[in-house]
Tab-separated table of C-alpha atoms and ligand atoms in Angstrom:
chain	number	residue	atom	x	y	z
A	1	UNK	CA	1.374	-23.195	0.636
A	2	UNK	CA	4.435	-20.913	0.743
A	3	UNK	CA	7.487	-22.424	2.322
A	4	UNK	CA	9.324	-19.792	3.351
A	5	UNK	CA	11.344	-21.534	5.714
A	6	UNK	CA	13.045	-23.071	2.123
A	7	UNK	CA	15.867	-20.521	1.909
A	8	UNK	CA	19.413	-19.468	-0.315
A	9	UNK	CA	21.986	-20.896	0.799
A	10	UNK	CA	20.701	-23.909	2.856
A	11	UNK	CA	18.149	-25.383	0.499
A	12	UNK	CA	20.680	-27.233	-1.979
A	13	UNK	CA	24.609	-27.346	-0.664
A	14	UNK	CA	27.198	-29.455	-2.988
A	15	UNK	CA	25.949	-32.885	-1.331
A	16	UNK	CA	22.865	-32.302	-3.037
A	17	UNK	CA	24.045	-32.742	-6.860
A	18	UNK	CA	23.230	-35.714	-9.024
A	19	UNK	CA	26.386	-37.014	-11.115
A	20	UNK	CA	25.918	-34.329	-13.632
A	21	UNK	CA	26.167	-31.427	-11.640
A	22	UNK	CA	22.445	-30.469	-11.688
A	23	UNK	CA	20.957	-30.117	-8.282
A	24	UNK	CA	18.829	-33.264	-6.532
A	25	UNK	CA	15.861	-31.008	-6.135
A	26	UNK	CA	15.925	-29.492	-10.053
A	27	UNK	CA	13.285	-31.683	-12.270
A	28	UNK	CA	15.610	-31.387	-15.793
A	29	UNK	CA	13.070	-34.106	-17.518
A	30	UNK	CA	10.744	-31.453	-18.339
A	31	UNK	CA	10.411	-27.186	-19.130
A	32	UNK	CA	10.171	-24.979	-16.518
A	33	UNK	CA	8.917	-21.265	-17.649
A	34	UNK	CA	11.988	-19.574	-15.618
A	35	UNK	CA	14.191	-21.476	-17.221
A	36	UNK	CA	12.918	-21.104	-21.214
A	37	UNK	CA	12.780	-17.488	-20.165
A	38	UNK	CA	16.118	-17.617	-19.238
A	39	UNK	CA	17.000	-19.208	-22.595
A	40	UNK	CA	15.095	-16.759	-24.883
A	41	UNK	CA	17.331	-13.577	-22.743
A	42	UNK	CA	20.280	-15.856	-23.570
A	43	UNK	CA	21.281	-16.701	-19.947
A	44	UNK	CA	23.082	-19.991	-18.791
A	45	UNK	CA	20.570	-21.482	-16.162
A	46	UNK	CA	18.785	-23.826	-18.207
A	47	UNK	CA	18.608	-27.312	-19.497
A	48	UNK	CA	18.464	-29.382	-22.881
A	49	UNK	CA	14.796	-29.784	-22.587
A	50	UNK	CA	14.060	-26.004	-22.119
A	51	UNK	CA	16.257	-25.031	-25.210
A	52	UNK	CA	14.738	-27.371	-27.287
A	53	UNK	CA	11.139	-26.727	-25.943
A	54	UNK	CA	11.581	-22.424	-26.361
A	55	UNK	CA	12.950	-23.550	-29.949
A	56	UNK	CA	9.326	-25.650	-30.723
A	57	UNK	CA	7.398	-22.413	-29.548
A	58	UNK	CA	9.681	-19.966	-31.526
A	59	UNK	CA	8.620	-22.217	-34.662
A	60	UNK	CA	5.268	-20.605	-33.837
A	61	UNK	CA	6.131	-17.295	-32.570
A	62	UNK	CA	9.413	-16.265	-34.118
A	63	UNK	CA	9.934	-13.311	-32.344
A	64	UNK	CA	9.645	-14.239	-28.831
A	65	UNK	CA	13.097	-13.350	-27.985
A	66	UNK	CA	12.306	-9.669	-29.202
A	67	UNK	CA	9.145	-9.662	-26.950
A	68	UNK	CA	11.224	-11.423	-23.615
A	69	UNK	CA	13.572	-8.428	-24.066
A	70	UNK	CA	10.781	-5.766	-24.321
A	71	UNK	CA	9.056	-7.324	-21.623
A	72	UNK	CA	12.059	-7.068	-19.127
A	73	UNK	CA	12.883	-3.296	-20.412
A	74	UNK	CA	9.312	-2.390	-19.701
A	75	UNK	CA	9.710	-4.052	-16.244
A	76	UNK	CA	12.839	-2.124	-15.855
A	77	UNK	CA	10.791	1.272	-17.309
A	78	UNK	CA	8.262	0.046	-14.743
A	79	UNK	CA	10.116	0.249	-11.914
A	80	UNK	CA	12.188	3.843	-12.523
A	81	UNK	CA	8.778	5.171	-13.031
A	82	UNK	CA	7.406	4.063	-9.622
A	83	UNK	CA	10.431	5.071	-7.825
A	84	UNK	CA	11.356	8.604	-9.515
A	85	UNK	CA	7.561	9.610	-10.656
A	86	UNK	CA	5.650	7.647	-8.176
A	87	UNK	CA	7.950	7.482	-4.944
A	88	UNK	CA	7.546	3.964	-4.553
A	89	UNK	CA	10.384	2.719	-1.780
A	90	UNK	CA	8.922	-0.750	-1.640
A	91	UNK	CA	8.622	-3.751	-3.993
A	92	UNK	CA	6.083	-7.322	-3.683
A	93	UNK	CA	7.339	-8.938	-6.880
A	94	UNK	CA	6.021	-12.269	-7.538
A	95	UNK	CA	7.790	-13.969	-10.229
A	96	UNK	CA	11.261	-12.551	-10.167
A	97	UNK	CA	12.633	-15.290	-12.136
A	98	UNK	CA	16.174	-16.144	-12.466
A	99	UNK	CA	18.384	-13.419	-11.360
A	100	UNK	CA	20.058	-11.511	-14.277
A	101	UNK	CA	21.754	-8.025	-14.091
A	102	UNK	CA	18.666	-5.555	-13.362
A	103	UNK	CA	16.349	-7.254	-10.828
A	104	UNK	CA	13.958	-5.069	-9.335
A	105	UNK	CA	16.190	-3.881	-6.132
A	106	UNK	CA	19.180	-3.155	-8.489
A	107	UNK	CA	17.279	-0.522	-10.723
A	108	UNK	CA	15.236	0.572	-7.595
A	109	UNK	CA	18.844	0.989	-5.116
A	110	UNK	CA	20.520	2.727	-7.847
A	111	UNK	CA	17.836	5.363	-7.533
A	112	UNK	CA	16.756	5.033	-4.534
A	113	UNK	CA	19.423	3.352	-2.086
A	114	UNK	CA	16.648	2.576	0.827
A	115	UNK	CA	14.409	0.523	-1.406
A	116	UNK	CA	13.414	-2.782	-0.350
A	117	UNK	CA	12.125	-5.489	-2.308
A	118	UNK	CA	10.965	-8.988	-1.217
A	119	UNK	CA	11.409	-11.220	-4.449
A	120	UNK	CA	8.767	-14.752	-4.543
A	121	UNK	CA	8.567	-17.485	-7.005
A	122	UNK	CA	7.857	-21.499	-6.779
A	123	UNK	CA	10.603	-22.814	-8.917
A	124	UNK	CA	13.897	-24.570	-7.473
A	125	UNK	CA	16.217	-23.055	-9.933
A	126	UNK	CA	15.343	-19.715	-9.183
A	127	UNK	CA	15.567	-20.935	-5.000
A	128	UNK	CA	18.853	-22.009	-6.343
A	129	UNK	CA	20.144	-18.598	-7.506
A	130	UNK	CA	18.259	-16.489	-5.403
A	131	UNK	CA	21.481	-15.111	-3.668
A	132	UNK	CA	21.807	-13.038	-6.279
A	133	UNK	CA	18.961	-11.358	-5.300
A	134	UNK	CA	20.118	-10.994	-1.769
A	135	UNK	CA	23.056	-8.555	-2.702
A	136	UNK	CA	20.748	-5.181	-0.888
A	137	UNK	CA	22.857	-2.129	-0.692
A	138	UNK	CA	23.426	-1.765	2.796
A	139	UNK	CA	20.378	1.330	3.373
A	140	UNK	CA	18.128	-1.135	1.585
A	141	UNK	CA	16.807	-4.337	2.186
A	142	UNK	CA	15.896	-7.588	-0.013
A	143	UNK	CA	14.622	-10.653	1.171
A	144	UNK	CA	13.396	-14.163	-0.833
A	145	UNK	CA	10.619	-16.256	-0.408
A	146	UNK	CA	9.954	-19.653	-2.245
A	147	UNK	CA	6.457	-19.737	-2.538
A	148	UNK	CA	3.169	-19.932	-5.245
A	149	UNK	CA	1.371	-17.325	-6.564
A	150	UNK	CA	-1.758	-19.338	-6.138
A	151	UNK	CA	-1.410	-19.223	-2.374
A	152	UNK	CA	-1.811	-15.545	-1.815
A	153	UNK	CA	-2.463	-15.550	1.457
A	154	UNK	CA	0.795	-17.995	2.078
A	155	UNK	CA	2.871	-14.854	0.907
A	156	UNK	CA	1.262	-12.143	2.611
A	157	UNK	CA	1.708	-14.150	6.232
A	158	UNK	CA	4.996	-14.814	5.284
A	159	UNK	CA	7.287	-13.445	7.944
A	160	UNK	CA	10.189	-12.114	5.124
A	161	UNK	CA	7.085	-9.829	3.854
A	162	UNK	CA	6.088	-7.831	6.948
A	163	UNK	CA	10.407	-7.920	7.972
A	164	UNK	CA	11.107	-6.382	4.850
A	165	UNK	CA	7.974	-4.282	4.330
A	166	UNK	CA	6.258	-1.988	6.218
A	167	UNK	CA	3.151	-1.913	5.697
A	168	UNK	CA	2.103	1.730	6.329
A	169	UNK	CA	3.699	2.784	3.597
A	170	UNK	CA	3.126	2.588	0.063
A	171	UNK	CA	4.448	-0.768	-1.788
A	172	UNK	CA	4.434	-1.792	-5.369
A	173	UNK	CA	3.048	-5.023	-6.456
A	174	UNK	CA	4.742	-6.906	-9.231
A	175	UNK	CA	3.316	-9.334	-11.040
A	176	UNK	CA	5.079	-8.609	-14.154
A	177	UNK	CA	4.838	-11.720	-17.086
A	178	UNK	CA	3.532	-14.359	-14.525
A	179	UNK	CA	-0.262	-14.190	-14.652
A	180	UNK	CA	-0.500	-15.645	-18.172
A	181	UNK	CA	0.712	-18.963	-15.961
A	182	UNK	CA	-2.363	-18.996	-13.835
A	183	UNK	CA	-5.468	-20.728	-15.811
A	184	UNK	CA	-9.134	-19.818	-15.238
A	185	UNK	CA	-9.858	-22.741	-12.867
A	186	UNK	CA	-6.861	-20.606	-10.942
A	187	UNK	CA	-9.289	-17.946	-10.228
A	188	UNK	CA	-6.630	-15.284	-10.789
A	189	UNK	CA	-8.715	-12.210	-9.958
A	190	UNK	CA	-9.286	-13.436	-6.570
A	191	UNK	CA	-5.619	-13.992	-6.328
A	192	UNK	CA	-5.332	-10.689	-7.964
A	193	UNK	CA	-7.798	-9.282	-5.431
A	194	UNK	CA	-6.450	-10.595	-2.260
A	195	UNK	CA	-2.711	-9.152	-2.717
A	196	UNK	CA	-4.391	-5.766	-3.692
A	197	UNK	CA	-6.542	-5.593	-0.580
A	198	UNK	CA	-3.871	-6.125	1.956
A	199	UNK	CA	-1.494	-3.126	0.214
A	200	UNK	CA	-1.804	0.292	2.064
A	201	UNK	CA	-3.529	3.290	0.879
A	202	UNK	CA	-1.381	5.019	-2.141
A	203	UNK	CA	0.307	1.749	-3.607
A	204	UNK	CA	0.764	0.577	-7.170
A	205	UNK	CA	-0.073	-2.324	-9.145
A	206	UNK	CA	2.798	-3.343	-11.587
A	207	UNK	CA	1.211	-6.423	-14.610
A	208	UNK	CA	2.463	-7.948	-18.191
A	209	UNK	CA	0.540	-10.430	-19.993
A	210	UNK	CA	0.934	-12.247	-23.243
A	211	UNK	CA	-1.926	-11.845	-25.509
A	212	UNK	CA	-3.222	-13.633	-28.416
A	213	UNK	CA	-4.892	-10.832	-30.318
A	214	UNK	CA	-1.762	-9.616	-32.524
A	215	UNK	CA	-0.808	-13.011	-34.450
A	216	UNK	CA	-3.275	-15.405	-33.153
A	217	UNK	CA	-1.488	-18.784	-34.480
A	218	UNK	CA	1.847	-17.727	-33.355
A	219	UNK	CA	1.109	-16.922	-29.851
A	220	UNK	CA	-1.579	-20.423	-29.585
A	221	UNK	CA	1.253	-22.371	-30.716
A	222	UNK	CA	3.574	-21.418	-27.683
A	223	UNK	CA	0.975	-21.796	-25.697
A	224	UNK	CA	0.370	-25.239	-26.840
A	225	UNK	CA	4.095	-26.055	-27.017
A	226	UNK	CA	4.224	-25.091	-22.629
A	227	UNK	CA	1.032	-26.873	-22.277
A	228	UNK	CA	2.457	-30.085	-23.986
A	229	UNK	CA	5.765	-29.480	-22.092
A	230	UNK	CA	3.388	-29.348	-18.235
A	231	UNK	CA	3.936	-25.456	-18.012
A	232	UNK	CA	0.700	-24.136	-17.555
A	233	UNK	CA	-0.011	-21.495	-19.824
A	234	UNK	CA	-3.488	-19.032	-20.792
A	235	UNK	CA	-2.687	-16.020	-22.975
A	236	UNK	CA	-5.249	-13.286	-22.640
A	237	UNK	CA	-6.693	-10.508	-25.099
A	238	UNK	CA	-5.818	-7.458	-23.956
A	239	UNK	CA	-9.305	-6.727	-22.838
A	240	UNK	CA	-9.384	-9.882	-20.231
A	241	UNK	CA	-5.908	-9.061	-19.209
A	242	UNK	CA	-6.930	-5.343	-18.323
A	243	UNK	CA	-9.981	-6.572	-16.355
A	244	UNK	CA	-8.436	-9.134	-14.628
A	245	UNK	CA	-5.509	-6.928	-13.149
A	246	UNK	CA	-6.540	-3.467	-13.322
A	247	UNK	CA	-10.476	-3.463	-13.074
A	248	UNK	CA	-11.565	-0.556	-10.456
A	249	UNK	CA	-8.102	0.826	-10.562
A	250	UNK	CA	-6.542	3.952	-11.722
A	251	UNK	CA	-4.072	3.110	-14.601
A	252	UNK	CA	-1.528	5.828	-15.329
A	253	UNK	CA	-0.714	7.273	-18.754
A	254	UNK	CA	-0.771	5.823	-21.436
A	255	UNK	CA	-2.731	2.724	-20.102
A	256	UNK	CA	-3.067	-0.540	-20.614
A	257	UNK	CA	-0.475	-0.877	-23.788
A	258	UNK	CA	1.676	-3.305	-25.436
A	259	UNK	CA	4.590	-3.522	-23.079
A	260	UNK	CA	6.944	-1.665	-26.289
A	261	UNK	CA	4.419	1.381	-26.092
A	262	UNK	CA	4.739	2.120	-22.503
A	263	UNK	CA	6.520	4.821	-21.620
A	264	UNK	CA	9.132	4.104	-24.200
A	265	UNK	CA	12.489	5.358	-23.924
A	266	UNK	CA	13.706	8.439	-26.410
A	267	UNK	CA	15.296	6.734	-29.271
A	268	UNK	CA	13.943	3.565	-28.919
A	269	UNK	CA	12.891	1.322	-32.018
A	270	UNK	CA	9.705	-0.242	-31.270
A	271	UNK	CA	8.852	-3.797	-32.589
A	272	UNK	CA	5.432	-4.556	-34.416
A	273	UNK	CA	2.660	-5.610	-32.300
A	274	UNK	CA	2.499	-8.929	-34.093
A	275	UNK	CA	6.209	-9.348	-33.111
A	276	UNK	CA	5.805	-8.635	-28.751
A	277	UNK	CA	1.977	-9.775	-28.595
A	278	UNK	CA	2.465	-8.847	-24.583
A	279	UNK	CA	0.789	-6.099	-22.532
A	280	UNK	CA	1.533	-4.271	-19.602
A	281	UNK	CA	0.682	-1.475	-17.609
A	282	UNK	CA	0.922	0.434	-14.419
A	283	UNK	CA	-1.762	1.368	-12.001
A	284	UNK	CA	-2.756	3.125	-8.557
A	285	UNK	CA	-4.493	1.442	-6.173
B	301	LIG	C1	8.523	-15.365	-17.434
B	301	LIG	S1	9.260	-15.315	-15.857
B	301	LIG	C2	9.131	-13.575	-15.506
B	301	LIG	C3	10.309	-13.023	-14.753
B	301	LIG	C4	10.231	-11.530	-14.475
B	301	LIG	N1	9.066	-11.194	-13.692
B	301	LIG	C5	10.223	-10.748	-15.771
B	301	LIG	O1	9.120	-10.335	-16.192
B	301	LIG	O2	11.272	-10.559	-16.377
B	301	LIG	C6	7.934	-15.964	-14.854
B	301	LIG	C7	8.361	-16.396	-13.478
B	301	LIG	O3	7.163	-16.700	-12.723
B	301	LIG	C8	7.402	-17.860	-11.957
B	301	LIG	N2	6.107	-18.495	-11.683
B	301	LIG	C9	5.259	-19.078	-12.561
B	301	LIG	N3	4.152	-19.521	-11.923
B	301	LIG	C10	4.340	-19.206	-10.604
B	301	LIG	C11	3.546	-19.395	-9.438
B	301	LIG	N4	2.350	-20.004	-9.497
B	301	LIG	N5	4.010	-18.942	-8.249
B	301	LIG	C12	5.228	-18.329	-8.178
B	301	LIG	N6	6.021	-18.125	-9.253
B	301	LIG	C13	5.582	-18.553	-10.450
B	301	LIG	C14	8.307	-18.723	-12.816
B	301	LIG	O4	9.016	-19.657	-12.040
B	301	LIG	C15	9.198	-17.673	-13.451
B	301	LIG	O5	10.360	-17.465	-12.689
């Protein structure tokens, strides 16, 4: 159920910190995905047990810091394309994680300074910095909502969404490296299907997805490590991922891709696919 009445600045003040300066509301006894994924782009928000649970899965997939980074830089590529190529003004992006210096409205505003964005995710550390994602330039808008993925519906009826979006315009749904955390018995591509639906005529569908096909071993043992750790975790070949999130869409050039190959920029060394095993791509609704 999305609980968007959970926001920045009320939700944890400095009564609400246990003796070592972590939060009440911040579970530090086991992983939390935002917070490994912090660790692996070497930020600060995270906790013993996420280092040393992103060190067990980089035993199996070695280069996982080199695929973090080029999944953020495709995000990044991601969202100059929709605003410069596609004329996207407005973002949905589910799964912001924890703030860092180019969140979606930052690389959008400094194109575009009228885009808004309305950021979502379910975990209390991002709810914890998600000020940061409140710094709109003043023709633009952003907005925050702590709320799940799996409750679609929850998000779209959320009253940040339709006071920060309008929705006769075109909007660009983000979903970028977040679906590989929703399992089968999830039913993603009715998730998938219900955010699509409610987007107007002329909007675009923004996905990344970790896939197994590449190095096999390397990729299963991450997964195993989050699984162990209570992240829930379901890489995809690249096949599955492109029919879960783009069936009956049309993808733009160059496709479905491995997130290194899309659109990359001039000059740019690209990593073996057995090194970012994660695909993205963009498409049209
Ligand atoms: C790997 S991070 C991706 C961050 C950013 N989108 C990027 O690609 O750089 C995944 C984020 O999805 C969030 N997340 C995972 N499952 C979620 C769910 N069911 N509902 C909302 N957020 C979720 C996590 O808390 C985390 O912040």
């Amino acid at each position: 159920m999305s609980s968007g009445a959970r926001s920045p600045g009320d939700a944890f003040d400095s009564g609400t910190q246990d003796s070592g300066g972590v939060p009440a509301l911040l579970d530090v006894s086991k992983p939390h995905s935002a917070r490994v994924y912090d660790y692996y782009l070497g930020g600060k928000d995270n906790y013993e047990i996420d280092r040393a649970t992103g060190e067990r899965a980089a035993k199996s997939w070695p280069a996982v810091r080199t695929a973090v980074r080029e999944n953020r830089a495709f995000l990044g590529r991601a969202v100059r394309f929709l605003v410069q190529e596609a004329g996207i003004r407005q973002f949905l992006d589910i799964g912001t994680g924890l703030p860092s210096g180019n969140n979606v409205h930052q690389i959008a505003q400094s194109l575009e300074p009228t885009s808004r964005v309305v950021y979502v995710d379910n975990d209390p550390i991002v709810l914890v910095h998600a000020n940061a994602l409140l710094t709109s330039r003043p023709e633009g808008k952003t907005s925050y909502i702590d709320a799940d993925l799996r409750d679609p519906r929850g998000i779209l009826d959320d009253p940040a969404v339709s006071g920060t979006l309008d929705f006769d315009e075109p909007i660009a749904l983000m979903l970028v490296a977040i679906l590989h955390f929703l399992t089968d018995d999830d039913d993603p591509r009715h998730i998938v299907s219900t955010l699509l639906e409610a987007l107007p005529a002329g909007s675009y569908f923004t996905a990344s997805h970790v896939t197994p096909e590449h190095d096999p071993d390397g990729v299963r043992g991450l997964e195993s490590t989050y699984r162990a750790g209570g992240i829930p975790a379901q890489a995809r070949d690249s096949a599955t991922f492109t029919e879960l999130a783009f069936a009956g869409l049309d993808v733009v050039d160059p496709g479905v891709t491995l997130v290194s190959e899309w659109r990359p920029d001039p000059g740019h060394s690209r990593p073996p696919a057995g090194q970012v095993n994660w695909y993205g791509g963009v498409a049209r609704i």
